[in-house]
Amino acid sequence: MFGAAPYSALPWSADRRDMRAYFDMTMDLSADLTLKVYVTTAAGYATEPTDTPPNQPFRGTLQSFSFTRSIMQGDIGRFTTGTGNLKISNADAEYDFLQLSYAIDGRPITIRLGRADQPYAETYPLAKLTASGWNVDTDSVSIDLQDYSYKLEVPMQPNTYGGTGGVDGGSDLAGKRKPLVFGNALNITPVLLVPNLLIYQAHDGVMQSIDVVYDRGVALTGAGDVANYAALAAASVASGQFKTCLAAGLLKLGSSPSGTVTADVKGDATDGYLVKTADIVRWALRHRTVLSDPADLFTASFDAANAAQPAPIDYFIGPDDNLTVAAFIDNVMGGIGGWGGHRLDGTFEVRIFQAPSDSPVDSFTRADMVGGDIKKEPLPDSYRPPRWRWRVPYQRCWTVQTDLAGAVTAARKAFVAEPYRLAEATSSTIQLDHPFAQDRDPVQSYFSNASDAAAEANRLINLFKTTRAIYRMPLPRRALRRNMGDVISVTHPRFDLRAGRLMVVVEWDAKVDFENGSIDSVEIAAYG
């Protein structure tokens, strides 16, 4: 139910609606056998001849659905996941055979809402999820649900060296990951690919430029670019110079180095030279996961994130790094105060956590909170008490060095001695108001420029210096349409909500029980 009446009897946009679900299960025998199970809350529903699938009956055995998604994980934001449960009745033993003959993990689950007299094609697509496990007992089939975030638990760099020589690397590199670099990365350490030819690899693929190569901190002179590995291997390079093959991310020295070789580079240019965080995340999704761009992406969110934070970043992934795509997105989106994750409809989005502003997408009052009332909670521990100083890194030195020649300038020595520079923003008002105000470690970020890091530090201190809280409230079924980061308006006689207050949705928890006469709920937690 939603509210105090059976779910199918409550209005959704003035219609009578029920919930329908179907899921696929596959078992490998001599051939793949696929079974699709269709269930609904309504008795006697079947699709029409013109629907897809046509003339498909749904058994009225759907008992309950629950799902939770949150961006509150210590810090607000970063990488988010969602989990839940779907339960269907097995009182008639109809599904006893399932667990004996089929596997369900990784199979798609689709949930739609509609009227019993409505064509299936016109029903509302509430959720696209996947199953992670199940249990079939005498009463029910209980299916564990999760969103599609598992598709991002794959290596950010799956390409490794084979160790067969040449561009494939020698035996000492066999199994190591090829380097990746994005944006204007400074003082990276390229991989020594072919020692006898003094060929190094800075990036796996086409890159924008290799601007400077250093030998123990002394800059070498560029001697042009060639088209491919073969041309680079055959090229003659004078002592003190380097030649590049940007198409393969390679460079060649003209003489044996006296120590550590590093480089300042502009990274991947497969889809054009990318420096904005959301664009780099989209590159990772497009080239490193099974997600399809744009079909599997909430593309408007990428445009909005780029508009809100266009600052260039840089990131280097070396041969010993084992980042997953999920961890990479967690790092770079966290660096701009944002997050990435799958929406309930199955599309992937990115957003930046910001103070609530502009027009809300929905409004709720005390009258909407049937079956419970609003609760006020403190912010996560990492925001209590507020920080009086925020420090944000920029201009990372990807190889910290002490192996430097005597001719290296003092400025260069100072630069390579530190992993990053810091911009900061402070507030004496916060210190005065909160004697226990925090001065914590720098946030993790990858800004290329000091001005952008300073702007982010100021944004963070202004975002969290205002007294705010988390408000948790039971809401009507239309709250199912809300997503993390949506701005809503809440009016309530308690606390400071009498005149209405804008809030940002940070958690979504739906519990829908179709059988037991309980009060179904969509509980939302919002920051405001």
Short mmCIF file of C-alpha atoms in Angstrom, two decimals:
data_model
loop_
_atom_site.label_atom_id
_atom_site.label_comp_id
_atom_site.label_asym_id
_atom_site.label_seq_id
_atom_site.Cartn_x
_atom_site.Cartn_y
_atom_site.Cartn_z
CA MET A 1 0.00 0.00 0.00
CA PHE A 2 0.88 3.65 -0.22
CA GLY A 3 -0.98 5.53 2.45
CA ALA A 4 -3.92 3.80 4.12
CA ALA A 5 -5.46 1.97 1.20
CA PRO A 6 -4.37 -0.98 -0.92
CA TYR A 7 -1.68 -0.01 -3.40
CA SER A 8 -3.91 -0.67 -6.42
CA ALA A 9 -6.61 1.59 -4.98
CA LEU A 10 -4.52 4.72 -4.52
CA PRO A 11 -4.19 7.30 -7.28
CA TRP A 12 -1.01 7.81 -9.27
CA SER A 13 -1.60 10.87 -11.41
CA ALA A 14 -5.34 10.28 -10.87
CA ASP A 15 -5.18 6.66 -12.11
CA ARG A 16 -5.70 3.33 -10.35
CA ARG A 17 -2.42 1.43 -10.56
CA ASP A 18 -0.82 -1.85 -9.65
CA MET A 19 2.76 -3.07 -9.81
CA ARG A 20 4.09 -5.59 -12.28
CA ALA A 21 7.48 -7.24 -12.40
CA TYR A 22 9.30 -9.69 -14.59
CA PHE A 23 12.74 -11.21 -14.48
CA ASP A 24 14.91 -13.59 -16.51
CA MET A 25 16.60 -16.75 -15.26
CA THR A 26 19.09 -18.81 -17.21
CA MET A 27 20.59 -22.27 -16.73
CA ASP A 28 23.39 -23.81 -18.80
CA LEU A 29 22.69 -27.39 -19.91
CA SER A 30 23.49 -28.56 -23.40
CA ALA A 31 22.03 -25.23 -24.45
CA ASP A 32 20.98 -22.02 -22.72
CA LEU A 33 17.48 -22.29 -21.28
CA THR A 34 15.90 -18.97 -20.39
CA LEU A 35 12.80 -18.63 -18.26
CA LYS A 36 10.97 -15.33 -17.85
CA VAL A 37 8.72 -14.97 -14.83
CA TYR A 38 5.89 -12.41 -14.92
CA VAL A 39 4.08 -11.43 -11.72
CA THR A 40 1.71 -8.65 -10.68
CA THR A 41 -0.35 -7.40 -7.74
CA ALA A 42 -3.54 -7.63 -9.80
CA ALA A 43 -5.34 -10.88 -10.58
CA GLY A 44 -6.01 -11.79 -14.17
CA TYR A 45 -3.72 -9.32 -15.94
CA ALA A 46 -2.37 -10.10 -19.42
CA THR A 47 -0.70 -7.98 -22.04
CA GLU A 48 -2.52 -7.10 -25.23
CA PRO A 49 -1.76 -8.63 -28.66
CA THR A 50 -0.02 -5.38 -29.67
CA ASP A 51 2.15 -5.24 -26.52
CA THR A 52 5.69 -6.55 -26.16
CA PRO A 53 5.53 -9.32 -25.14
CA PRO A 54 2.08 -10.02 -26.68
CA ASN A 55 -0.67 -11.95 -24.84
CA GLN A 56 1.54 -12.53 -21.79
CA PRO A 57 -0.31 -13.48 -18.59
CA PHE A 58 0.98 -12.17 -15.22
CA ARG A 59 0.39 -14.27 -12.11
CA GLY A 60 -1.05 -12.26 -9.21
CA THR A 61 1.63 -13.35 -6.74
CA LEU A 62 3.72 -10.21 -6.19
CA GLN A 63 3.88 -9.66 -2.41
CA SER A 64 6.36 -6.89 -1.70
CA PHE A 65 9.10 -4.65 -3.04
CA SER A 66 11.74 -2.68 -1.17
CA PHE A 67 14.76 -0.70 -2.30
CA THR A 68 17.22 1.75 -0.74
CA ARG A 69 19.66 4.17 -2.30
CA SER A 70 21.79 6.69 -0.41
CA ILE A 71 24.60 9.18 -0.97
CA MET A 72 25.36 9.38 2.77
CA GLN A 73 28.40 7.18 3.29
CA GLY A 74 30.55 9.00 5.81
CA ASP A 75 30.94 11.83 3.34
CA ILE A 76 27.95 12.97 1.33
CA GLY A 77 28.41 11.82 -2.23
CA ARG A 78 31.18 9.85 -4.00
CA PHE A 79 30.02 6.53 -5.57
CA THR A 80 26.54 5.27 -4.67
CA THR A 81 24.84 1.89 -4.85
CA GLY A 82 21.32 0.62 -4.18
CA THR A 83 19.98 -2.65 -2.76
CA GLY A 84 16.58 -4.15 -2.03
CA ASN A 85 14.28 -7.17 -2.14
CA LEU A 86 11.40 -8.51 -4.22
CA LYS A 87 9.09 -11.16 -2.79
CA ILE A 88 6.50 -13.27 -4.60
CA SER A 89 4.15 -15.88 -3.15
CA ASN A 90 4.98 -19.57 -3.44
CA ALA A 91 2.08 -20.83 -1.32
CA ASP A 92 0.82 -22.94 -4.23
CA ALA A 93 4.30 -24.51 -4.76
CA GLU A 94 4.32 -23.14 -8.32
CA TYR A 95 7.93 -21.97 -8.02
CA ASP A 96 9.44 -24.90 -6.11
CA PHE A 97 11.43 -25.98 -9.17
CA LEU A 98 13.14 -22.64 -9.77
CA GLN A 99 16.15 -22.85 -7.48
CA LEU A 100 16.77 -26.46 -8.49
CA SER A 101 16.95 -25.69 -12.19
CA TYR A 102 17.86 -22.04 -12.66
CA ALA A 103 20.30 -19.36 -11.51
CA ILE A 104 19.14 -15.81 -10.91
CA ASP A 105 22.20 -13.73 -10.00
CA GLY A 106 22.89 -11.09 -12.63
CA ARG A 107 19.48 -11.50 -14.29
CA PRO A 108 17.48 -8.34 -15.09
CA ILE A 109 14.49 -7.32 -12.98
CA THR A 110 12.03 -4.82 -14.42
CA ILE A 111 9.24 -3.25 -12.36
CA ARG A 112 6.46 -1.18 -13.89
CA LEU A 113 3.34 0.59 -12.61
CA GLY A 114 0.01 0.80 -14.36
CA ARG A 115 -3.74 0.23 -14.30
CA ALA A 116 -5.15 -3.26 -14.61
CA ASP A 117 -6.97 -2.17 -17.80
CA GLN A 118 -3.94 -0.39 -19.26
CA PRO A 119 -1.78 -1.69 -22.15
CA TYR A 120 1.61 -2.82 -20.91
CA ALA A 121 3.36 -0.38 -23.23
CA GLU A 122 1.72 2.54 -21.39
CA THR A 123 2.80 1.48 -17.90
CA TYR A 124 5.37 3.56 -16.02
CA PRO A 125 8.89 2.03 -15.84
CA LEU A 126 9.61 2.33 -12.12
CA ALA A 127 12.83 0.33 -11.84
CA LYS A 128 15.43 -1.59 -13.80
CA LEU A 129 17.51 -3.67 -11.42
CA THR A 130 19.31 -6.98 -11.22
CA ALA A 131 19.15 -9.97 -8.90
CA SER A 132 22.08 -10.85 -6.65
CA GLY A 133 20.62 -13.98 -5.04
CA TRP A 134 17.41 -15.63 -3.89
CA ASN A 135 15.72 -18.15 -1.65
CA VAL A 136 12.71 -20.30 -2.51
CA ASP A 137 10.80 -21.68 0.48
CA THR A 138 7.33 -23.04 1.16
CA ASP A 139 5.78 -19.58 1.41
CA SER A 140 7.62 -17.29 -0.94
CA VAL A 141 10.41 -16.57 -3.38
CA SER A 142 12.65 -13.88 -1.89
CA ILE A 143 14.92 -12.17 -4.42
CA ASP A 144 17.79 -9.91 -3.39
CA LEU A 145 18.07 -6.86 -5.63
CA GLN A 146 20.82 -4.44 -6.50
CA ASP A 147 21.32 -1.73 -9.07
CA TYR A 148 23.69 -2.02 -12.01
CA SER A 149 26.71 -0.74 -10.11
CA TYR A 150 28.26 -4.22 -10.32
CA LYS A 151 28.90 -3.50 -13.99
CA LEU A 152 31.47 -0.93 -12.89
CA GLU A 153 33.41 -3.35 -10.69
CA VAL A 154 35.81 -3.96 -13.57
CA PRO A 155 39.39 -2.75 -14.06
CA MET A 156 39.80 0.84 -15.11
CA GLN A 157 42.74 -0.48 -17.12
CA PRO A 158 42.14 -4.04 -18.35
CA ASN A 159 44.99 -3.90 -20.90
CA THR A 160 48.20 -5.56 -19.74
CA TYR A 161 51.60 -6.24 -21.29
CA GLY A 162 52.08 -9.69 -22.80
CA GLY A 163 55.85 -9.69 -22.34
CA THR A 164 56.62 -10.89 -25.89
CA GLY A 165 58.87 -7.92 -26.68
CA GLY A 166 58.60 -4.71 -28.63
CA VAL A 167 55.39 -2.78 -28.08
CA ASP A 168 54.14 -5.71 -25.97
CA GLY A 169 56.89 -5.13 -23.39
CA GLY A 170 59.56 -7.49 -22.14
CA SER A 171 59.09 -10.42 -19.79
CA ASP A 172 59.63 -8.17 -16.75
CA LEU A 173 56.44 -6.29 -17.69
CA ALA A 174 54.29 -9.35 -18.40
CA GLY A 175 50.94 -9.04 -16.64
CA LYS A 176 51.47 -5.41 -15.60
CA ARG A 177 48.84 -2.86 -16.56
CA LYS A 178 49.57 -0.31 -19.26
CA PRO A 179 49.57 3.31 -18.03
CA LEU A 180 46.65 5.67 -18.49
CA VAL A 181 46.72 9.42 -18.16
CA PHE A 182 44.01 12.08 -18.38
CA GLY A 183 44.39 15.83 -18.52
CA ASN A 184 47.58 17.81 -18.01
CA ALA A 185 49.49 15.45 -15.69
CA LEU A 186 52.84 16.62 -14.37
CA ASN A 187 55.95 14.54 -13.65
CA ILE A 188 54.49 11.13 -14.37
CA THR A 189 56.83 8.14 -14.62
CA PRO A 190 56.47 6.47 -18.03
CA VAL A 191 56.99 2.71 -18.32
CA LEU A 192 60.35 1.57 -19.76
CA LEU A 193 58.92 -0.50 -22.60
CA VAL A 194 61.94 -1.46 -24.74
CA PRO A 195 65.16 -0.95 -22.76
CA ASN A 196 67.63 -1.45 -25.61
CA LEU A 197 65.83 1.15 -27.75
CA LEU A 198 65.12 3.53 -24.82
CA ILE A 199 61.40 3.52 -25.66
CA TYR A 200 58.94 4.39 -22.89
CA GLN A 201 55.16 4.35 -22.71
CA ALA A 202 53.29 7.20 -21.03
CA HIS A 203 49.75 6.23 -22.05
CA ASP A 204 47.90 3.28 -23.55
CA GLY A 205 46.48 4.88 -26.67
CA VAL A 206 46.43 8.17 -28.51
CA MET A 207 47.31 11.18 -26.39
CA GLN A 208 47.29 14.92 -26.85
CA SER A 209 50.98 15.70 -26.26
CA ILE A 210 54.16 14.87 -24.39
CA ASP A 211 55.30 18.37 -23.48
CA VAL A 212 58.50 17.85 -21.49
CA VAL A 213 60.62 14.81 -20.69
CA TYR A 214 63.05 14.98 -17.76
CA ASP A 215 66.17 12.99 -16.87
CA ARG A 216 66.76 13.43 -13.13
CA GLY A 217 64.78 16.65 -13.37
CA VAL A 218 66.70 18.09 -16.33
CA ALA A 219 64.45 18.87 -19.30
CA LEU A 220 65.28 17.21 -22.62
CA THR A 221 64.52 18.72 -26.03
CA GLY A 222 61.63 17.51 -28.15
CA ALA A 223 62.53 16.22 -31.61
CA GLY A 224 59.12 15.69 -33.22
CA ASP A 225 56.51 12.98 -33.54
CA VAL A 226 56.18 9.84 -35.67
CA ALA A 227 53.14 7.87 -36.75
CA ASN A 228 53.61 4.46 -35.13
CA TYR A 229 55.79 2.19 -33.02
CA ALA A 230 57.76 0.87 -35.99
CA ALA A 231 58.72 4.39 -37.05
CA LEU A 232 59.70 5.28 -33.49
CA ALA A 233 61.82 2.14 -33.12
CA ALA A 234 63.67 2.99 -36.34
CA ALA A 235 64.04 6.70 -35.57
CA SER A 236 67.39 8.28 -34.78
CA VAL A 237 67.28 10.61 -31.77
CA ALA A 238 70.16 12.84 -30.75
CA SER A 239 71.58 12.81 -27.24
CA GLY A 240 69.64 15.11 -24.91
CA GLN A 241 66.51 14.87 -27.06
CA PHE A 242 63.31 12.79 -27.19
CA LYS A 243 60.93 11.83 -29.98
CA THR A 244 57.29 10.86 -29.53
CA CYS A 245 54.64 8.62 -31.04
CA LEU A 246 51.49 10.24 -29.70
CA ALA A 247 49.27 7.76 -31.53
CA ALA A 248 50.49 5.05 -29.14
CA GLY A 249 51.49 7.15 -26.13
CA LEU A 250 55.23 6.45 -26.62
CA LEU A 251 58.48 8.37 -26.36
CA LYS A 252 62.10 7.54 -27.21
CA LEU A 253 65.24 9.00 -25.66
CA GLY A 254 68.37 9.86 -27.61
CA SER A 255 70.78 8.60 -24.94
CA SER A 256 70.74 6.48 -21.81
CA PRO A 257 69.31 8.45 -18.86
CA SER A 258 71.44 9.18 -15.83
CA GLY A 259 68.53 8.54 -13.46
CA THR A 260 64.75 8.72 -13.13
CA VAL A 261 62.85 9.59 -16.31
CA THR A 262 59.63 11.59 -15.87
CA ALA A 263 57.39 13.62 -18.16
CA ASP A 264 54.78 16.37 -18.26
CA VAL A 265 52.02 15.20 -20.58
CA LYS A 266 48.54 15.94 -21.82
CA GLY A 267 46.68 12.65 -21.74
CA ASP A 268 44.08 10.65 -23.59
CA ALA A 269 42.72 12.06 -26.84
CA THR A 270 40.73 9.04 -28.06
CA ASP A 271 37.51 11.07 -28.07
CA GLY A 272 39.24 14.41 -28.19
CA TYR A 273 41.36 15.82 -25.38
CA LEU A 274 39.26 15.59 -22.19
CA VAL A 275 39.92 17.58 -19.03
CA LYS A 276 36.51 18.00 -17.35
CA THR A 277 35.61 15.50 -14.63
CA ALA A 278 32.23 14.47 -16.05
CA ASP A 279 33.73 13.99 -19.52
CA ILE A 280 36.47 11.75 -18.13
CA VAL A 281 33.92 9.70 -16.18
CA ARG A 282 31.90 9.30 -19.36
CA TRP A 283 35.05 8.10 -21.16
CA ALA A 284 35.53 5.44 -18.50
CA LEU A 285 31.93 4.25 -18.79
CA ARG A 286 32.07 4.18 -22.58
CA HIS A 287 35.44 2.47 -22.97
CA ARG A 288 35.74 0.31 -19.85
CA THR A 289 32.26 -1.02 -19.07
CA VAL A 290 29.40 -2.74 -20.86
CA LEU A 291 27.24 0.37 -20.50
CA SER A 292 26.12 1.87 -23.79
CA ASP A 293 26.54 5.60 -24.37
CA PRO A 294 24.07 7.30 -24.50
CA ALA A 295 21.36 4.66 -23.96
CA ASP A 296 22.53 3.61 -20.47
CA LEU A 297 23.45 7.11 -19.28
CA PHE A 298 21.39 9.96 -17.87
CA THR A 299 23.16 12.30 -20.25
CA ALA A 300 21.60 15.50 -18.89
CA SER A 301 23.44 14.93 -15.62
CA PHE A 302 26.82 14.90 -17.38
CA ASP A 303 26.03 18.19 -19.09
CA ALA A 304 24.90 19.70 -15.80
CA ALA A 305 28.02 18.50 -13.96
CA ASN A 306 30.25 19.98 -16.66
CA ALA A 307 28.41 23.29 -16.42
CA ALA A 308 28.64 23.34 -12.62
CA GLN A 309 32.29 22.29 -12.50
CA PRO A 310 34.20 22.83 -15.77
CA ALA A 311 37.61 22.99 -14.06
CA PRO A 312 40.33 20.83 -15.66
CA ILE A 313 41.67 17.88 -13.68
CA ASP A 314 44.49 15.41 -14.26
CA TYR A 315 44.88 11.75 -13.28
CA PHE A 316 47.60 9.16 -13.84
CA ILE A 317 47.14 5.39 -13.49
CA GLY A 318 50.42 3.50 -13.35
CA PRO A 319 51.24 -0.15 -14.05
CA ASP A 320 50.80 -1.21 -10.43
CA ASP A 321 47.45 0.49 -9.92
CA ASN A 322 44.43 -1.82 -9.74
CA LEU A 323 41.59 0.69 -9.72
CA THR A 324 38.12 -0.44 -10.73
CA VAL A 325 35.94 1.89 -12.77
CA ALA A 326 33.76 2.33 -9.68
CA ALA A 327 36.75 3.33 -7.55
CA PHE A 328 38.02 5.69 -10.25
CA ILE A 329 34.64 7.44 -10.44
CA ASP A 330 34.54 7.58 -6.64
CA ASN A 331 37.92 9.33 -6.66
CA VAL A 332 37.35 11.91 -9.36
CA MET A 333 33.72 12.71 -8.55
CA GLY A 334 34.57 12.96 -4.86
CA GLY A 335 37.28 15.41 -5.90
CA ILE A 336 34.65 17.89 -7.07
CA GLY A 337 32.21 17.22 -4.22
CA GLY A 338 30.04 14.95 -6.32
CA TRP A 339 29.00 11.37 -6.89
CA GLY A 340 28.10 8.86 -9.55
CA GLY A 341 25.63 5.99 -9.49
CA HIS A 342 22.69 4.29 -11.12
CA ARG A 343 19.25 5.81 -10.90
CA LEU A 344 16.26 3.58 -10.22
CA ASP A 345 15.50 3.54 -13.96
CA GLY A 346 18.87 1.88 -14.62
CA THR A 347 20.67 4.85 -16.16
CA PHE A 348 23.97 6.09 -14.76
CA GLU A 349 24.19 9.67 -13.53
CA VAL A 350 26.78 12.06 -12.09
CA ARG A 351 25.93 14.96 -9.82
CA ILE A 352 27.62 17.56 -7.63
CA PHE A 353 26.35 18.02 -4.09
CA GLN A 354 25.15 21.59 -3.76
CA ALA A 355 23.01 23.64 -1.40
CA PRO A 356 19.32 23.52 -2.32
CA SER A 357 18.29 26.36 -4.59
CA ASP A 358 16.05 27.32 -7.51
CA SER A 359 12.62 25.80 -8.07
CA PRO A 360 11.88 22.45 -6.37
CA VAL A 361 10.87 19.46 -8.48
CA ASP A 362 8.22 18.53 -5.91
CA SER A 363 6.68 19.88 -2.70
CA PHE A 364 5.50 18.02 0.40
CA THR A 365 3.60 19.09 3.51
CA ARG A 366 2.65 17.53 6.85
CA ALA A 367 -0.57 16.26 5.19
CA ASP A 368 1.53 14.10 2.85
CA MET A 369 3.25 12.31 5.73
CA VAL A 370 0.72 9.52 6.32
CA GLY A 371 1.78 6.75 8.68
CA GLY A 372 4.57 8.71 10.37
CA ASP A 373 6.05 12.13 10.87
CA ILE A 374 9.17 14.05 10.05
CA LYS A 375 12.36 13.39 12.01
CA LYS A 376 15.43 15.58 12.28
CA GLU A 377 18.91 14.04 12.34
CA PRO A 378 22.41 15.52 12.57
CA LEU A 379 24.75 15.55 9.61
CA PRO A 380 27.24 12.67 9.25
CA ASP A 381 30.12 12.69 11.73
CA SER A 382 32.57 14.01 9.15
CA TYR A 383 30.60 17.29 9.04
CA ARG A 384 30.08 17.71 12.81
CA PRO A 385 31.18 20.12 14.09
CA PRO A 386 31.72 22.05 10.85
CA ARG A 387 35.20 22.60 9.48
CA TRP A 388 36.62 26.07 9.89
CA ARG A 389 39.19 25.32 7.19
CA TRP A 390 38.89 23.35 3.95
CA ARG A 391 42.07 22.46 2.05
CA VAL A 392 41.91 21.33 -1.55
CA PRO A 393 44.86 19.87 -3.53
CA TYR A 394 45.83 21.01 -7.00
CA GLN A 395 48.71 20.56 -9.49
CA ARG A 396 49.71 17.08 -8.45
CA CYS A 397 53.27 15.89 -8.93
CA TRP A 398 52.66 12.27 -9.88
CA THR A 399 56.26 11.24 -9.12
CA VAL A 400 57.76 12.70 -5.96
CA GLN A 401 61.52 12.90 -6.55
CA THR A 402 64.77 13.26 -4.69
CA ASP A 403 66.85 11.79 -7.53
CA LEU A 404 67.76 15.13 -9.13
CA ALA A 405 70.74 16.47 -11.01
CA GLY A 406 72.74 19.38 -9.62
CA ALA A 407 71.61 21.67 -12.44
CA VAL A 408 67.92 21.42 -11.48
CA THR A 409 66.53 24.76 -10.34
CA ALA A 410 65.39 25.35 -6.78
CA ALA A 411 61.83 25.88 -8.01
CA ARG A 412 61.84 22.53 -9.78
CA LYS A 413 63.28 20.79 -6.74
CA ALA A 414 60.55 22.29 -4.58
CA PHE A 415 57.83 21.21 -7.02
CA VAL A 416 58.87 17.55 -7.29
CA ALA A 417 59.43 17.24 -3.54
CA GLU A 418 55.68 17.50 -2.78
CA PRO A 419 52.80 15.36 -4.11
CA TYR A 420 50.50 18.37 -4.55
CA ARG A 421 49.92 22.04 -3.75
CA LEU A 422 47.07 23.19 -1.47
CA ALA A 423 44.46 25.92 -1.73
CA GLU A 424 42.40 26.71 1.34
CA ALA A 425 39.39 28.62 2.60
CA THR A 426 38.86 29.54 6.25
CA SER A 427 36.12 31.07 8.38
CA SER A 428 36.78 32.88 11.66
CA THR A 429 33.00 33.02 12.17
CA ILE A 430 32.81 29.23 12.27
CA GLN A 431 35.69 29.16 14.76
CA LEU A 432 33.87 31.66 16.95
CA ASP A 433 30.49 29.93 16.77
CA HIS A 434 31.91 26.41 17.13
CA PRO A 435 34.86 26.14 19.56
CA PHE A 436 35.26 22.50 18.51
CA ALA A 437 35.33 23.36 14.79
CA GLN A 438 37.47 21.00 12.75
CA ASP A 439 40.64 21.45 10.73
CA ARG A 440 40.82 18.08 9.01
CA ASP A 441 43.02 16.54 6.33
CA PRO A 442 42.79 17.90 2.79
CA VAL A 443 40.02 16.52 0.63
CA GLN A 444 41.03 14.24 -2.23
CA SER A 445 40.95 16.19 -5.47
CA TYR A 446 42.80 16.43 -8.79
CA PHE A 447 42.48 20.04 -9.93
CA SER A 448 45.11 21.22 -12.37
CA ASN A 449 44.92 24.91 -11.43
CA ALA A 450 45.24 26.81 -8.14
CA SER A 451 42.26 29.09 -8.86
CA ASP A 452 39.90 26.14 -9.34
CA ALA A 453 41.04 24.47 -6.12
CA ALA A 454 40.57 27.76 -4.25
CA ALA A 455 37.08 28.13 -5.70
CA GLU A 456 36.18 24.61 -4.55
CA ALA A 457 37.52 25.28 -1.05
CA ASN A 458 35.34 28.39 -0.85
CA ARG A 459 32.35 26.48 -2.19
CA LEU A 460 32.74 23.79 0.47
CA ILE A 461 33.12 26.17 3.38
CA ASN A 462 30.04 28.13 2.27
CA LEU A 463 28.06 24.93 1.66
CA PHE A 464 28.55 23.55 5.17
CA LYS A 465 28.92 26.67 7.32
CA THR A 466 25.14 27.21 7.38
CA THR A 467 23.34 25.30 10.12
CA ARG A 468 21.60 22.45 8.37
CA ALA A 469 20.40 18.94 9.20
CA ILE A 470 19.07 15.74 7.66
CA TYR A 471 15.27 15.54 7.65
CA ARG A 472 13.76 12.07 7.31
CA MET A 473 10.10 11.79 6.31
CA PRO A 474 7.52 9.22 5.08
CA LEU A 475 6.06 10.44 1.80
CA PRO A 476 3.35 9.40 -0.69
CA ARG A 477 4.02 7.22 -3.67
CA ARG A 478 4.86 10.08 -6.01
CA ALA A 479 8.15 10.29 -4.10
CA LEU A 480 9.14 7.14 -6.01
CA ARG A 481 9.99 9.47 -8.88
CA ARG A 482 12.58 11.42 -6.89
CA ASN A 483 16.31 10.88 -7.36
CA MET A 484 19.41 11.64 -5.33
CA GLY A 485 20.25 15.34 -5.60
CA ASP A 486 16.71 16.44 -6.48
CA VAL A 487 15.59 19.65 -4.77
CA ILE A 488 12.26 19.38 -2.94
CA SER A 489 10.28 21.81 -0.77
CA VAL A 490 9.06 20.68 2.66
CA THR A 491 6.53 22.57 4.77
CA HIS A 492 5.81 21.38 8.31
CA PRO A 493 4.83 22.98 11.64
CA ARG A 494 7.89 21.55 13.43
CA PHE A 495 11.44 22.88 13.63
CA ASP A 496 12.15 25.71 11.15
CA LEU A 497 9.91 24.38 8.38
CA ARG A 498 6.75 26.45 8.89
CA ALA A 499 7.44 28.74 5.97
CA GLY A 500 8.70 25.87 3.83
CA ARG A 501 12.30 24.92 3.19
CA LEU A 502 14.24 23.72 0.19
CA MET A 503 16.10 20.45 0.68
CA VAL A 504 18.30 18.10 -1.35
CA VAL A 505 17.36 14.40 -1.46
CA VAL A 506 20.24 12.30 -0.07
CA GLU A 507 18.50 8.97 0.64
CA TRP A 508 15.51 7.07 -0.73
CA ASP A 509 13.96 4.02 0.95
CA ALA A 510 10.83 2.35 -0.46
CA LYS A 511 8.95 -0.42 1.36
CA VAL A 512 5.85 -1.69 -0.41
CA ASP A 513 3.81 -4.56 1.08
CA PHE A 514 0.84 -5.71 -1.00
CA GLU A 515 -0.64 -8.39 1.25
CA ASN A 516 -0.65 -7.57 4.94
CA GLY A 517 -2.62 -4.33 5.11
CA SER A 518 0.41 -2.41 6.33
CA ILE A 519 1.21 1.22 5.57
CA ASP A 520 3.52 1.28 2.59
CA SER A 521 6.15 3.99 2.66
CA VAL A 522 8.61 5.90 0.57
CA GLU A 523 10.96 7.35 3.14
CA ILE A 524 13.16 10.16 1.95
CA ALA A 525 16.07 11.74 3.79
CA ALA A 526 16.92 15.26 2.65
CA TYR A 527 19.59 17.82 3.47
CA GLY A 528 18.32 21.26 4.25
#
